[in-house]
């Protein structure tokens, strides 16, 4: 039967209640009203949302619920409207699976980004920062009078890269400075010996002149 059938008119309330109960099985439908062509309510039912908070995205895109009015027509061509079906859709429930999935995906992306950033920082620390700190500490331990006594060292991993080149160049520079210090010290010693010898010669010459006089 259909809404235009007089034979089924007595069954319309029961049919309407079945339709209402069936529609309310969907979580996102909060209320259903079926009205006949003269404005009488054939069936109505609603359910409330308990203990749930409206998602901020739902509030951002519009109202928390929306009502749809659907005209009920007969099955035969040319039939006039025989009633209406009014459905209130709970937008929170309707969009909840989507929002939950988006929230999980965003959280997963953020967590992945944080893990990647942590790994990147750790790699940067162990490959760049720590060797530079070690090299800096080695420079602090250089002895002023024997700069090449404690050579600069880097890990084997960095021997062939820029840090290894810095260490090698630094060691050559320290060796050159130490050689210059040794040469200066040697020249100073030789100068002292020469001065002492010359002093003795002058002293001897003065003594001889005095004796002659």
Short mmCIF file of C-alpha atoms in Angstrom, two decimals:
data_model
loop_
_atom_site.label_atom_id
_atom_site.label_comp_id
_atom_site.label_asym_id
_atom_site.label_seq_id
_atom_site.Cartn_x
_atom_site.Cartn_y
_atom_site.Cartn_z
CA UNK A 1 0.00 0.00 0.00
CA UNK A 2 1.04 3.70 -0.22
CA UNK A 3 0.09 6.99 1.34
CA UNK A 4 -2.69 7.52 -1.24
CA UNK A 5 -4.40 4.21 -0.59
CA UNK A 6 -7.66 4.39 1.41
CA UNK A 7 -7.48 0.67 2.16
CA UNK A 8 -4.21 1.16 4.05
CA UNK A 9 -5.23 4.33 5.86
CA UNK A 10 -5.86 2.43 9.09
CA UNK A 11 -2.34 1.01 8.98
CA UNK A 12 -0.65 4.37 8.45
CA UNK A 13 0.02 5.09 12.17
CA UNK A 14 1.65 1.68 12.61
CA UNK A 15 3.62 2.11 9.39
CA UNK A 16 4.64 5.61 10.45
CA UNK A 17 5.84 4.38 13.83
CA UNK A 18 7.93 1.69 12.14
CA UNK A 19 9.46 4.29 9.86
CA UNK A 20 10.17 6.60 12.81
CA UNK A 21 11.70 3.82 14.92
CA UNK A 22 13.78 2.65 11.97
CA UNK A 23 15.13 6.14 11.31
CA UNK A 24 16.01 6.68 14.98
CA UNK A 25 18.31 3.67 14.82
CA UNK A 26 20.79 5.99 13.11
CA UNK A 27 22.91 7.81 15.68
CA UNK A 28 22.90 11.08 13.76
CA UNK A 29 19.09 11.38 13.62
CA UNK A 30 17.74 13.01 16.79
CA UNK A 31 14.04 13.38 15.99
CA UNK A 32 11.48 12.26 13.38
CA UNK A 33 7.94 13.50 12.75
CA UNK A 34 5.50 12.12 10.20
CA UNK A 35 2.43 14.23 9.43
CA UNK A 36 -0.47 13.29 7.13
CA UNK A 37 -2.07 15.48 4.49
CA UNK A 38 -4.49 17.12 6.93
CA UNK A 39 -1.76 18.07 9.43
CA UNK A 40 -2.30 15.28 11.96
CA UNK A 41 0.82 13.74 13.50
CA UNK A 42 0.96 10.05 12.61
CA UNK A 43 4.11 9.30 14.58
CA UNK A 44 6.85 11.19 16.28
CA UNK A 45 9.85 10.34 18.41
CA UNK A 46 13.13 11.89 19.49
CA UNK A 47 16.22 11.11 21.47
CA UNK A 48 18.60 13.33 23.37
CA UNK A 49 22.35 13.37 23.35
CA UNK A 50 23.65 12.78 26.85
CA UNK A 51 27.12 13.52 28.15
CA UNK A 52 28.54 14.70 24.82
CA UNK A 53 30.19 17.99 24.03
CA UNK A 54 29.72 19.74 20.71
CA UNK A 55 32.92 19.49 18.71
CA UNK A 56 34.48 22.89 18.01
CA UNK A 57 34.68 22.06 14.30
CA UNK A 58 30.93 21.44 14.25
CA UNK A 59 30.32 24.86 15.78
CA UNK A 60 32.72 26.39 13.31
CA UNK A 61 30.93 25.08 10.23
CA UNK A 62 27.43 26.01 11.41
CA UNK A 63 24.56 25.02 13.64
CA UNK A 64 24.76 21.89 15.80
CA UNK A 65 21.63 20.36 14.19
CA UNK A 66 19.65 20.76 11.01
CA UNK A 67 16.05 19.92 10.18
CA UNK A 68 15.00 18.50 6.81
CA UNK A 69 11.35 18.42 5.59
CA UNK A 70 10.61 15.73 3.01
CA UNK A 71 7.24 15.63 1.24
CA UNK A 72 5.52 12.22 1.08
CA UNK A 73 3.98 11.49 -2.32
CA UNK A 74 1.86 8.65 -3.58
CA UNK A 75 3.30 6.01 -5.86
CA UNK A 76 0.98 6.80 -8.75
CA UNK A 77 1.91 9.51 -11.22
CA UNK A 78 0.15 12.78 -10.58
CA UNK A 79 -0.59 12.10 -6.91
CA UNK A 80 -0.60 15.13 -4.65
CA UNK A 81 1.36 15.40 -1.44
CA UNK A 82 -0.01 12.97 1.15
CA UNK A 83 2.06 14.10 4.12
CA UNK A 84 5.51 15.10 5.20
CA UNK A 85 8.48 13.60 6.95
CA UNK A 86 10.52 15.93 9.16
CA UNK A 87 13.95 14.74 10.26
CA UNK A 88 16.35 16.55 12.59
CA UNK A 89 19.95 15.56 11.99
CA UNK A 90 22.48 15.88 14.80
CA UNK A 91 25.50 17.31 13.01
CA UNK A 92 27.81 16.28 15.84
CA UNK A 93 26.88 12.64 15.40
CA UNK A 94 26.86 12.94 11.63
CA UNK A 95 30.35 14.40 11.44
CA UNK A 96 31.78 12.64 14.51
CA UNK A 97 33.43 9.75 12.57
CA UNK A 98 34.97 12.23 10.15
CA UNK A 99 36.23 14.50 12.92
CA UNK A 100 37.56 11.54 14.89
CA UNK A 101 39.45 10.26 11.85
CA UNK A 102 40.84 13.72 11.08
CA UNK A 103 41.88 14.19 14.72
CA UNK A 104 43.70 10.84 14.73
CA UNK A 105 45.42 11.58 11.45
CA UNK A 106 46.48 15.06 12.57
CA UNK A 107 47.74 13.66 15.88
CA UNK A 108 49.64 10.96 13.99
CA UNK A 109 51.18 13.56 11.66
CA UNK A 110 52.18 15.80 14.59
CA UNK A 111 53.64 12.83 16.49
CA UNK A 112 55.56 11.75 13.40
CA UNK A 113 56.87 15.29 12.91
CA UNK A 114 57.99 15.44 16.55
CA UNK A 115 59.74 12.08 16.29
CA UNK A 116 61.42 13.16 13.06
CA UNK A 117 62.51 16.45 14.66
CA UNK A 118 63.89 14.60 17.69
CA UNK A 119 65.82 12.17 15.48
CA UNK A 120 67.12 15.06 13.37
CA UNK A 121 68.28 16.97 16.46
CA UNK A 122 69.92 13.83 17.87
CA UNK A 123 71.73 13.13 14.59
CA UNK A 124 72.84 16.76 14.34
CA UNK A 125 74.09 16.68 17.93
CA UNK A 126 76.10 13.47 17.57
CA UNK A 127 77.46 14.25 14.10
CA UNK A 128 78.13 18.00 14.39
CA UNK A 129 77.63 19.55 17.81
CA UNK A 130 79.40 16.96 19.96
CA UNK A 131 82.52 16.71 17.74
CA UNK A 132 82.73 20.53 17.65
CA UNK A 133 82.47 20.70 21.44
CA UNK A 134 85.19 18.03 21.74
CA UNK A 135 87.41 19.96 19.34
CA UNK A 136 86.77 23.18 21.26
CA UNK A 137 87.72 21.51 24.55
CA UNK A 138 90.92 20.25 22.92
CA UNK A 139 91.82 23.84 21.95
CA UNK A 140 91.27 24.89 25.56
CA UNK A 141 93.82 22.28 26.71
CA UNK A 142 96.63 23.61 24.49
CA UNK A 143 99.77 24.40 26.49
CA UNK A 144 101.14 27.89 25.69
CA UNK A 145 104.78 26.81 25.66
CA UNK A 146 104.16 23.39 24.08
CA UNK A 147 101.10 23.77 21.85
CA UNK A 148 101.73 20.58 19.87
CA UNK A 149 102.19 18.38 22.92
CA UNK A 150 98.49 17.38 22.97
CA UNK A 151 97.33 16.92 19.36
CA UNK A 152 93.80 17.71 18.26
CA UNK A 153 91.75 14.58 17.65
CA UNK A 154 88.35 13.79 16.14
CA UNK A 155 86.42 10.56 15.86
CA UNK A 156 87.38 8.13 13.13
CA UNK A 157 84.05 8.90 11.46
CA UNK A 158 85.12 12.53 10.94
CA UNK A 159 88.72 11.98 9.87
CA UNK A 160 87.86 12.41 6.20
CA UNK A 161 85.37 15.29 6.47
CA UNK A 162 85.59 18.99 7.32
CA UNK A 163 86.08 18.40 11.04
CA UNK A 164 88.98 16.08 10.33
CA UNK A 165 90.46 18.73 8.03
CA UNK A 166 90.14 21.35 10.78
CA UNK A 167 91.88 19.04 13.26
CA UNK A 168 94.72 18.26 10.83
CA UNK A 169 95.18 21.91 9.90
CA UNK A 170 95.12 22.86 13.58
CA UNK A 171 97.77 20.25 14.40
CA UNK A 172 100.02 21.54 11.61
CA UNK A 173 99.59 25.10 12.87
CA UNK A 174 100.34 24.08 16.45
CA UNK A 175 103.41 22.15 15.28
CA UNK A 176 104.64 25.19 13.36
CA UNK A 177 104.10 27.42 16.38
CA UNK A 178 105.96 24.99 18.63
CA UNK A 179 108.85 24.82 16.15
CA UNK A 180 109.03 28.61 16.14
CA UNK A 181 109.03 28.67 19.93
CA UNK A 182 111.84 26.12 20.01
CA UNK A 183 113.84 28.09 17.44
CA UNK A 184 113.30 31.29 19.43
CA UNK A 185 114.39 29.54 22.61
CA UNK A 186 117.45 28.13 20.85
CA UNK A 187 118.31 31.55 19.44
CA UNK A 188 117.88 33.07 22.88
CA UNK A 189 120.22 30.50 24.41
CA UNK A 190 122.79 31.06 21.67
CA UNK A 191 122.54 34.79 22.18
CA UNK A 192 123.13 34.40 25.91
CA UNK A 193 126.18 32.21 25.24
CA UNK A 194 127.50 34.75 22.76
CA UNK A 195 126.94 37.59 25.22
CA UNK A 196 128.69 35.65 27.98
CA UNK A 197 131.64 34.89 25.68
CA UNK A 198 131.87 38.49 24.54
CA UNK A 199 131.65 39.68 28.13
CA UNK A 200 134.54 37.43 29.12
CA UNK A 201 136.60 38.67 26.16
CA UNK A 202 135.98 42.30 27.07
CA UNK A 203 136.79 41.59 30.69
CA UNK A 204 140.04 39.92 29.66
CA UNK A 205 140.97 42.80 27.35
CA UNK A 206 140.32 45.33 30.11
CA UNK A 207 142.45 43.34 32.52
CA UNK A 208 145.32 43.10 30.01
CA UNK A 209 145.26 46.86 29.35
CA UNK A 210 145.39 47.59 33.00
CA UNK A 211 148.37 45.28 33.38
CA UNK A 212 150.20 46.93 30.50
CA UNK A 213 149.66 50.36 31.95
#
